[in-house]
């Protein structure tokens, strides 16, 4: 009889280098795995950074304090001074099992590095669509053996809208969600639970002054954290919009003619070299610096040309062209007409300021590739010492992927997201012990439905793959069920 869980997890390891490394590590506990990630942070912290990270620490603390209060801001400052950030969340862990469980793991990494607070700082990128796999568009439910269900808050016309450009959740949206639920085939206990969360979370969360969903998620995430566990000292998931923090630093560097970023963007010779600087995915460094956003919140690619312009094509084929001087770029960033790509954010935060990034199985592969391309580019541009410094960082940080908690139905088991935690409301201390004691390769098999979906396209997947996994997972990991008091 075929063991589909074993077969599919091995195929995932063949497809992704980070997953393969975890397979070879076997069933060391997640506590030991967190120790390995902490070692990467400690190693990076001993290197001399090109720029001090104090501006990043200050901006993060101010961001949290302005939204959650002074005590939260103080804890956020303590957390980021550990020198590591989680960058794999996209506001989806309000709903998505993989990012939610990854955020809990990241909290344990912070504590391993000496953090003593409860606010777990998550620097979520909002430059992904609401309909992205992390699904910031609405609720994910994992209570079916056949498939993951999605219950949208945002309308279908917003599927391609970036999280950064989405309007805050309104009472009207909640009413439409209830109408959608009434017409759906979701079990009554799922309908009741979603309705209860909406009443306690969204209906009771004030509209932010900005009117933006990305700002609303800060308060919503803190409130959600209070609904998911019983016991004391449960973590408070604290969502920080990565682009908002990075944009302030990038604007400062654009205005500083002596900064590395200014030299790369404004020197014609360097712009020419960036045209041919290869990075992962075949896009040159010149094509990874900034992105355009149209009136419907949809992104388009921009490329920095040799003559100092950002050019591209919009969704209807229209020409996009901006002058890439410091004042124009800063104004466009302020107006959110453009936003910094993750490549340039990694440049100023990870490489210049020495802040270790922890992400998912894709980031832990492409960030080292970016590093290699950036080191080569800087050498060609004449920045030998900077290139040597950047080459020393360990960029393989991985925290969002291993999973430890399941939802168990009749004859099947799936991963557990925030909704499933809300329905069981486990004891935090028992859940934490369960998490830290889970074996690393077991954790990848527990999360196999998410991992297999990410690594294999629709035409590559086995027929009825989801049900094959969930039925075989039933009873396989009895210790992975969240426990009450």
Coordinates of C-alpha atoms in Angstrom, one line a residue:
X1 CA 0.0 0.0 0.0
X2 CA 1.3 3.4 -1.0
X3 CA 2.4 5.7 1.8
X4 CA 1.4 9.0 0.1
X5 CA 2.5 11.2 3.0
X6 CA 6.0 9.7 2.8
X7 CA 6.2 9.8 -1.0
X8 CA 4.9 13.4 -1.4
X9 CA 7.1 14.7 1.4
X10 CA 10.2 13.2 -0.3
X11 CA 9.1 14.7 -3.6
X12 CA 9.0 18.1 -1.8
X13 CA 12.5 17.6 -0.5
X14 CA 13.7 16.8 -4.0
X15 CA 12.1 20.1 -5.2
X16 CA 13.4 22.4 -2.5
X17 CA 16.9 22.6 -1.1
X18 CA 15.8 23.9 2.3
X19 CA 13.2 21.1 2.8
X20 CA 15.9 18.6 1.8
X21 CA 18.3 20.0 4.5
X22 CA 15.5 19.5 7.0
X23 CA 14.9 15.9 5.8
X24 CA 18.6 15.2 6.4
X25 CA 18.4 16.7 9.9
X26 CA 15.7 14.1 10.6
X27 CA 13.7 14.4 13.8
X28 CA 15.7 16.7 15.9
X29 CA 13.1 18.6 17.9
X30 CA 11.8 22.0 16.9
X31 CA 13.4 23.3 20.0
X32 CA 16.8 22.1 18.6
X33 CA 15.9 23.4 15.2
X34 CA 15.2 26.9 16.7
X35 CA 18.6 26.7 18.3
X36 CA 20.2 26.2 14.9
X37 CA 18.4 29.3 13.6
X38 CA 19.5 31.2 16.7
X39 CA 23.1 30.3 15.9
X40 CA 22.8 32.0 12.5
X41 CA 21.5 35.2 14.2
X42 CA 24.4 35.1 16.7
X43 CA 27.0 34.5 14.0
X44 CA 25.6 37.5 11.9
X45 CA 25.5 39.8 14.9
X46 CA 29.3 39.4 15.4
X47 CA 30.0 40.8 11.9
X48 CA 30.7 44.6 11.5
X49 CA 27.7 46.1 9.7
X50 CA 28.0 48.8 7.0
X51 CA 25.3 50.9 8.7
X52 CA 24.1 50.8 12.3
X53 CA 20.6 49.3 12.8
X54 CA 19.4 51.8 15.4
X55 CA 17.2 53.6 12.9
X56 CA 15.4 50.3 12.1
X57 CA 14.9 49.6 15.8
X58 CA 13.6 53.0 16.5
X59 CA 11.2 53.1 13.6
X60 CA 9.8 49.6 14.5
X61 CA 9.2 50.6 18.2
X62 CA 7.5 53.9 17.2
X63 CA 5.3 52.0 14.7
X64 CA 4.1 49.6 17.4
X65 CA 3.8 52.3 20.1
X66 CA 1.6 54.5 17.9
X67 CA -0.8 51.7 17.3
X68 CA -0.7 49.5 20.5
X69 CA 0.7 51.8 23.2
X70 CA 3.9 52.5 25.1
X71 CA 4.3 49.1 26.7
X72 CA 3.9 47.4 23.4
X73 CA 6.4 49.7 21.8
X74 CA 8.9 49.1 24.6
X75 CA 8.6 45.3 24.1
X76 CA 8.9 45.7 20.3
X77 CA 12.2 47.6 20.8
X78 CA 13.5 44.8 22.9
X79 CA 12.4 42.2 20.4
X80 CA 14.0 43.7 17.3
X81 CA 17.2 44.3 19.2
X82 CA 17.7 40.5 19.1
X83 CA 18.8 41.3 15.5
X84 CA 16.4 39.1 13.6
X85 CA 13.0 39.6 11.8
X86 CA 10.4 37.3 10.4
X87 CA 9.6 38.3 6.8
X88 CA 7.4 35.5 5.5
X89 CA 4.1 36.7 6.8
X90 CA 1.8 38.9 4.5
X91 CA -1.0 39.7 7.0
X92 CA -2.2 36.2 6.2
X93 CA -1.6 34.7 9.6
X94 CA -4.8 36.3 10.8
X95 CA -6.2 33.5 8.7
X96 CA -3.5 31.1 7.3
X97 CA -2.2 28.1 9.2
X98 CA 1.3 28.0 7.8
X99 CA 2.2 31.6 8.6
X100 CA 0.3 31.6 11.9
X101 CA 2.3 28.5 13.2
X102 CA 5.5 30.0 11.7
X103 CA 4.9 33.2 13.7
X104 CA 4.5 31.2 16.9
X105 CA 7.8 29.5 16.1
X106 CA 9.5 32.8 15.5
X107 CA 8.3 34.0 19.0
X108 CA 10.3 31.0 20.5
X109 CA 13.3 32.1 18.5
X110 CA 13.2 35.6 20.0
X111 CA 13.0 34.1 23.5
X112 CA 15.9 31.8 22.7
X113 CA 17.9 35.0 21.9
X114 CA 17.0 36.5 25.2
X115 CA 13.8 38.4 24.6
X116 CA 11.5 38.4 27.7
X117 CA 8.4 40.1 26.4
X118 CA 5.1 38.8 24.9
X119 CA 4.8 41.0 21.8
X120 CA 6.1 38.9 18.9
X121 CA 7.2 41.3 16.2
X122 CA 6.3 40.1 12.7
X123 CA 7.6 42.3 9.8
X124 CA 4.9 41.3 7.3
X125 CA 5.4 42.3 3.6
X126 CA 2.2 43.9 2.3
X127 CA 3.4 43.9 -1.4
X128 CA 1.5 40.7 -2.1
X129 CA -2.1 40.3 -3.4
X130 CA -5.0 39.7 -1.1
X131 CA -5.6 36.5 -3.0
X132 CA -2.0 35.3 -2.5
X133 CA -1.5 31.8 -1.0
X134 CA -1.3 33.3 2.5
X135 CA -4.8 34.6 1.8
X136 CA -5.1 38.0 3.5
X137 CA -8.4 38.2 1.7
X138 CA -10.4 36.3 4.2
X139 CA -10.7 33.2 6.4
X140 CA -9.1 29.8 5.7
X141 CA -10.8 26.8 7.2
X142 CA -9.1 23.4 7.6
X143 CA -12.1 21.4 8.7
X144 CA -12.6 19.4 5.5
X145 CA -10.8 16.2 4.4
X146 CA -11.0 17.1 0.7
X147 CA -9.7 20.7 0.5
X148 CA -8.9 23.9 2.3
X149 CA -11.8 26.3 2.2
X150 CA -11.6 30.0 1.8
X151 CA -14.3 32.4 3.1
X152 CA -13.6 35.9 1.7
X153 CA -13.9 39.2 3.5
X154 CA -12.8 41.2 0.5
X155 CA -14.8 41.0 -2.8
X156 CA -13.4 39.1 -5.8
X157 CA -12.6 42.3 -7.6
X158 CA -9.9 42.9 -4.9
X159 CA -8.1 39.5 -5.4
X160 CA -5.2 41.3 -7.3
X161 CA -5.1 44.3 -5.0
X162 CA -2.0 44.5 -2.8
X163 CA -2.5 44.2 1.0
X164 CA -0.8 47.6 1.2
X165 CA -3.5 49.2 -0.9
X166 CA -6.6 47.5 0.5
X167 CA -9.2 49.5 2.4
X168 CA -9.9 48.5 6.0
X169 CA -12.5 45.9 6.8
X170 CA -15.9 47.6 7.2
X171 CA -19.3 46.5 8.7
X172 CA -20.6 46.2 5.2
X173 CA -17.9 43.7 4.3
X174 CA -18.7 41.7 7.4
X175 CA -22.4 41.6 6.4
X176 CA -21.5 40.3 2.9
X177 CA -19.3 37.6 4.5
X178 CA -22.2 36.5 6.6
X179 CA -24.4 36.3 3.5
X180 CA -21.7 34.2 1.8
X181 CA -21.5 31.9 4.8
X182 CA -25.3 31.4 4.9
X183 CA -25.3 30.2 1.3
X184 CA -22.2 28.0 1.8
X185 CA -21.9 24.4 2.7
X186 CA -19.7 25.1 5.7
X187 CA -20.7 23.1 8.8
X188 CA -22.7 25.1 11.3
X189 CA -19.9 25.0 13.9
X190 CA -17.6 26.7 11.3
X191 CA -20.2 29.3 10.5
X192 CA -20.7 30.0 14.2
X193 CA -17.0 30.3 14.9
X194 CA -16.3 32.7 12.0
X195 CA -19.3 34.8 13.0
X196 CA -18.0 34.9 16.6
X197 CA -14.5 35.9 15.5
X198 CA -15.9 38.7 13.3
X199 CA -17.9 40.1 16.1
X200 CA -15.0 40.0 18.5
X201 CA -12.3 41.0 16.1
X202 CA -13.4 43.1 13.1
X203 CA -16.6 44.6 14.3
X204 CA -14.8 45.7 17.5
X205 CA -11.7 47.1 15.8
X206 CA -11.7 50.8 15.1
X207 CA -11.2 52.1 11.6
X208 CA -7.6 53.3 11.4
X209 CA -7.1 57.0 10.5
X210 CA -5.4 55.9 7.3
X211 CA -8.3 53.8 6.3
X212 CA -5.9 51.0 5.3
X213 CA -6.3 47.3 6.0
X214 CA -2.5 47.0 6.7
X215 CA -2.8 49.4 9.6
X216 CA -6.0 47.7 10.8
X217 CA -4.2 44.4 11.1
X218 CA -2.0 45.6 13.9
X219 CA -4.8 46.0 16.3
X220 CA -6.7 43.0 14.9
X221 CA -3.7 40.7 15.3
X222 CA -3.3 41.7 19.0
X223 CA -7.0 41.1 19.6
X224 CA -6.9 37.8 17.8
X225 CA -4.0 36.6 19.9
X226 CA -6.2 37.1 23.0
X227 CA -8.9 34.8 21.6
X228 CA -6.8 31.8 20.7
X229 CA -5.4 30.4 24.0
X230 CA -6.3 29.9 27.6
X231 CA -3.6 30.1 30.3
X232 CA -1.2 32.9 30.9
X233 CA 1.6 34.5 28.9
X234 CA 0.3 33.6 25.4
X235 CA 2.2 35.5 22.7
X236 CA 0.8 38.7 21.2
X237 CA 1.3 38.6 17.5
X238 CA 2.3 42.1 16.5
X239 CA 2.2 42.8 12.8
X240 CA 4.5 45.5 11.4
X241 CA 4.3 46.5 7.8
X242 CA 7.8 45.9 6.5
X243 CA 7.6 48.4 3.6
X244 CA 6.5 51.2 5.9
X245 CA 9.7 50.8 8.0
X246 CA 12.0 50.1 5.1
X247 CA 10.7 53.1 3.0
X248 CA 11.8 55.6 5.7
X249 CA 15.3 54.1 5.7
X250 CA 15.4 54.0 1.9
X251 CA 14.3 57.6 1.6
X252 CA 17.0 58.6 4.0
X253 CA 19.6 56.8 1.9
X254 CA 18.3 58.2 -1.4
X255 CA 18.9 61.7 0.0
X256 CA 22.3 60.9 1.3
X257 CA 24.7 61.2 -1.6
X258 CA 27.3 59.1 0.3
X259 CA 25.1 56.1 0.8
X260 CA 25.6 52.8 -1.1
X261 CA 22.0 52.9 -2.4
X262 CA 22.4 56.4 -3.8
X263 CA 25.7 55.4 -5.5
X264 CA 24.0 52.4 -7.1
X265 CA 21.0 54.2 -8.3
X266 CA 22.4 57.6 -9.3
X267 CA 25.8 56.7 -10.8
X268 CA 25.4 56.0 -14.6
X269 CA 28.2 53.4 -14.6
X270 CA 26.6 51.5 -11.8
X271 CA 23.1 51.7 -13.4
X272 CA 24.6 50.1 -16.5
X273 CA 26.2 47.3 -14.5
X274 CA 22.9 46.6 -12.8
X275 CA 21.3 45.9 -16.2
X276 CA 23.3 42.7 -16.4
X277 CA 23.5 41.7 -12.8
X278 CA 21.8 38.3 -12.6
X279 CA 19.6 37.4 -9.6
X280 CA 17.2 34.5 -8.9
X281 CA 14.4 34.2 -11.4
X282 CA 16.4 35.7 -14.3
X283 CA 15.5 39.3 -13.5
X284 CA 18.4 41.8 -13.3
X285 CA 19.1 43.9 -10.2
X286 CA 17.8 46.9 -12.1
X287 CA 14.4 45.2 -12.3
X288 CA 14.1 44.4 -8.6
X289 CA 14.5 47.9 -7.0
X290 CA 10.9 49.3 -7.2
X291 CA 7.4 48.3 -8.2
X292 CA 4.5 50.4 -9.5
X293 CA 1.0 50.4 -8.1
X294 CA -2.1 51.5 -10.2
X295 CA -5.3 53.0 -9.1
X296 CA -6.8 49.6 -8.3
X297 CA -3.9 48.6 -6.1
X298 CA -2.3 46.2 -8.6
X299 CA 1.5 46.0 -9.0
X300 CA 3.6 46.2 -12.2
X301 CA 7.3 45.7 -12.6
X302 CA 9.7 48.7 -13.1
X303 CA 13.2 48.7 -14.3
X304 CA 15.9 51.3 -13.7
X305 CA 17.3 52.3 -17.0
X306 CA 20.9 53.4 -17.8
X307 CA 19.7 56.9 -18.3
X308 CA 18.1 57.2 -14.9
X309 CA 14.4 56.4 -15.4
X310 CA 12.1 53.8 -13.9
X311 CA 10.1 52.3 -16.8
X312 CA 7.6 49.6 -17.2
X313 CA 4.1 48.6 -18.5
X314 CA 0.8 48.9 -16.6
X315 CA -2.0 46.3 -16.6
X316 CA -3.4 47.6 -19.9
X317 CA -0.1 47.9 -21.6
X318 CA 0.3 51.6 -20.9
X319 CA 3.8 53.0 -20.6
X320 CA 5.1 53.8 -17.1
X321 CA 8.0 56.2 -16.7
X322 CA 9.3 58.1 -13.7
X323 CA 12.5 60.1 -13.3
X324 CA 14.7 58.2 -10.8
X325 CA 16.0 61.2 -8.9
X326 CA 16.0 61.4 -5.1
X327 CA 13.1 63.9 -4.7
X328 CA 10.8 62.1 -7.2
X329 CA 11.5 58.7 -5.8
X330 CA 10.8 59.9 -2.2
X331 CA 7.6 61.6 -3.3
X332 CA 6.4 58.4 -5.1
X333 CA 7.2 56.3 -2.1
X334 CA 5.3 58.8 0.2
X335 CA 2.3 58.7 -2.2
X336 CA 2.5 54.8 -2.5
X337 CA 2.6 55.1 -6.3
X338 CA 5.7 52.9 -6.0
X339 CA 7.0 50.7 -3.3
X340 CA 10.5 49.2 -2.7
X341 CA 11.0 45.6 -3.9
X342 CA 12.2 43.0 -1.4
X343 CA 15.6 43.1 -3.0
X344 CA 16.3 46.7 -2.1
X345 CA 14.7 46.1 1.3
X346 CA 17.1 43.2 1.9
X347 CA 20.0 45.4 0.7
X348 CA 19.4 48.1 3.4
X349 CA 18.2 45.9 6.2
X350 CA 19.9 42.5 5.9
X351 CA 23.1 43.4 4.2
X352 CA 23.8 47.0 5.3
X353 CA 22.5 46.7 8.8
X354 CA 23.2 43.1 9.5
X355 CA 19.6 42.1 10.5
X356 CA 19.1 38.4 10.0
X357 CA 16.0 37.5 8.0
X358 CA 13.9 34.5 8.8
X359 CA 11.4 33.4 6.1
X360 CA 10.0 30.4 4.4
X361 CA 11.4 27.6 2.2
X362 CA 11.5 29.9 -0.9
X363 CA 13.2 32.9 0.8
X364 CA 15.8 30.7 2.4
X365 CA 16.9 29.8 -1.1
X366 CA 16.5 33.0 -3.1
X367 CA 18.0 35.3 -0.4
X368 CA 21.4 33.6 -0.7
X369 CA 21.1 33.8 -4.5
X370 CA 20.4 37.6 -4.2
X371 CA 23.4 37.8 -1.9
X372 CA 25.7 36.1 -4.4
X373 CA 24.5 38.4 -7.2
X374 CA 24.8 41.5 -5.1
X375 CA 28.3 40.6 -4.0
X376 CA 29.3 40.2 -7.7
X377 CA 27.6 43.5 -8.6
X378 CA 29.3 45.4 -5.9
X379 CA 32.7 44.0 -6.8
X380 CA 32.2 45.1 -10.4
X381 CA 31.1 48.6 -9.2
X382 CA 34.3 48.9 -7.2
X383 CA 32.9 48.4 -3.7
X384 CA 35.3 45.6 -2.7
X385 CA 35.1 45.9 1.1
X386 CA 31.3 46.2 1.0
X387 CA 31.1 43.1 -1.2
X388 CA 33.4 41.1 1.1
X389 CA 31.3 42.2 4.2
X390 CA 28.0 41.2 2.5
X391 CA 29.4 37.8 1.5
X392 CA 29.8 36.8 5.2
X393 CA 26.2 36.9 6.2
X394 CA 24.2 33.7 6.7
X395 CA 21.0 34.2 4.7
X396 CA 19.5 30.7 5.0
X397 CA 17.2 31.5 7.9
X398 CA 14.1 29.4 7.9
X399 CA 11.2 29.6 10.3
X400 CA 7.9 29.4 8.4
X401 CA 7.3 25.9 7.1
X402 CA 7.6 23.4 9.9
X403 CA 4.1 22.9 11.5
X404 CA 3.2 21.2 14.8
X405 CA -0.6 21.5 15.3
X406 CA -3.4 19.7 13.6
X407 CA -7.1 19.8 13.4
X408 CA -8.7 16.3 13.6
X409 CA -12.0 15.5 12.0
X410 CA -13.8 12.3 11.3
X411 CA -11.2 10.0 9.7
X412 CA -8.8 12.8 8.7
X413 CA -6.4 15.3 10.1
X414 CA -5.2 18.7 8.6
X415 CA -3.1 21.6 9.8
X416 CA -4.7 24.0 12.3
X417 CA -5.0 27.7 11.6
X418 CA -6.3 30.5 13.8
X419 CA -9.9 29.5 13.3
X420 CA -9.2 25.9 14.5
X421 CA -7.2 27.3 17.4
X422 CA -10.2 29.5 18.3
X423 CA -12.5 26.6 18.3
X424 CA -10.4 24.5 20.6
X425 CA -8.7 27.4 22.6
X426 CA -5.8 25.2 23.8
X427 CA -3.7 25.9 26.9
X428 CA -0.7 28.0 25.8
X429 CA 1.9 26.3 28.0
X430 CA 0.8 22.8 26.8
X431 CA 0.7 24.0 23.2
X432 CA 4.2 25.5 23.6
X433 CA 5.6 22.2 25.0
X434 CA 4.0 20.3 22.1
X435 CA 5.5 22.7 19.6
X436 CA 9.0 22.5 21.0
X437 CA 8.9 18.7 21.3
X438 CA 7.8 18.1 17.7
X439 CA 10.3 16.4 15.4
X440 CA 11.5 18.5 12.5
X441 CA 10.7 16.1 9.7
X442 CA 7.4 15.2 11.4
X443 CA 6.7 18.9 11.3
X444 CA 7.1 19.0 7.5
X445 CA 4.8 16.0 7.1
X446 CA 2.2 17.6 9.4
X447 CA 2.3 20.6 7.1
X448 CA 2.4 18.6 3.9
X449 CA -0.8 19.9 2.4
X450 CA 0.6 23.5 2.5
X451 CA 4.1 22.5 1.4
X452 CA 3.0 20.2 -1.5
X453 CA 0.6 22.9 -2.8
X454 CA 3.4 25.5 -2.8
X455 CA 6.0 23.4 -4.5
X456 CA 3.9 21.7 -7.2
X457 CA 1.6 23.4 -9.8
X458 CA -1.9 22.2 -10.5
X459 CA -1.0 19.9 -13.5
X460 CA 1.8 18.3 -11.4
X461 CA -0.2 17.3 -8.4
X462 CA -1.6 13.8 -7.9
X463 CA -5.3 13.3 -8.3
X464 CA -7.2 13.8 -5.0
X465 CA -3.8 14.7 -3.4
X466 CA -5.3 16.7 -0.5
X467 CA -7.6 13.9 0.6
X468 CA -4.8 11.3 0.3
X469 CA -2.7 13.3 2.7
X470 CA -5.3 14.2 5.2
X471 CA -6.7 10.7 5.6
X472 CA -3.2 9.2 6.0
X473 CA -2.4 11.9 8.6
X474 CA -5.3 10.8 10.7
X475 CA -3.9 9.2 13.9
X476 CA -0.3 9.4 12.6
X477 CA 0.8 12.3 14.9
X478 CA -1.5 12.0 18.0
X479 CA 0.7 14.5 19.9
X480 CA 0.0 17.2 17.4
X481 CA -3.5 18.0 18.6
X482 CA -3.8 21.3 20.5
X483 CA -4.5 20.5 24.2
X484 CA -6.8 22.3 26.6
X485 CA -6.3 22.6 30.4

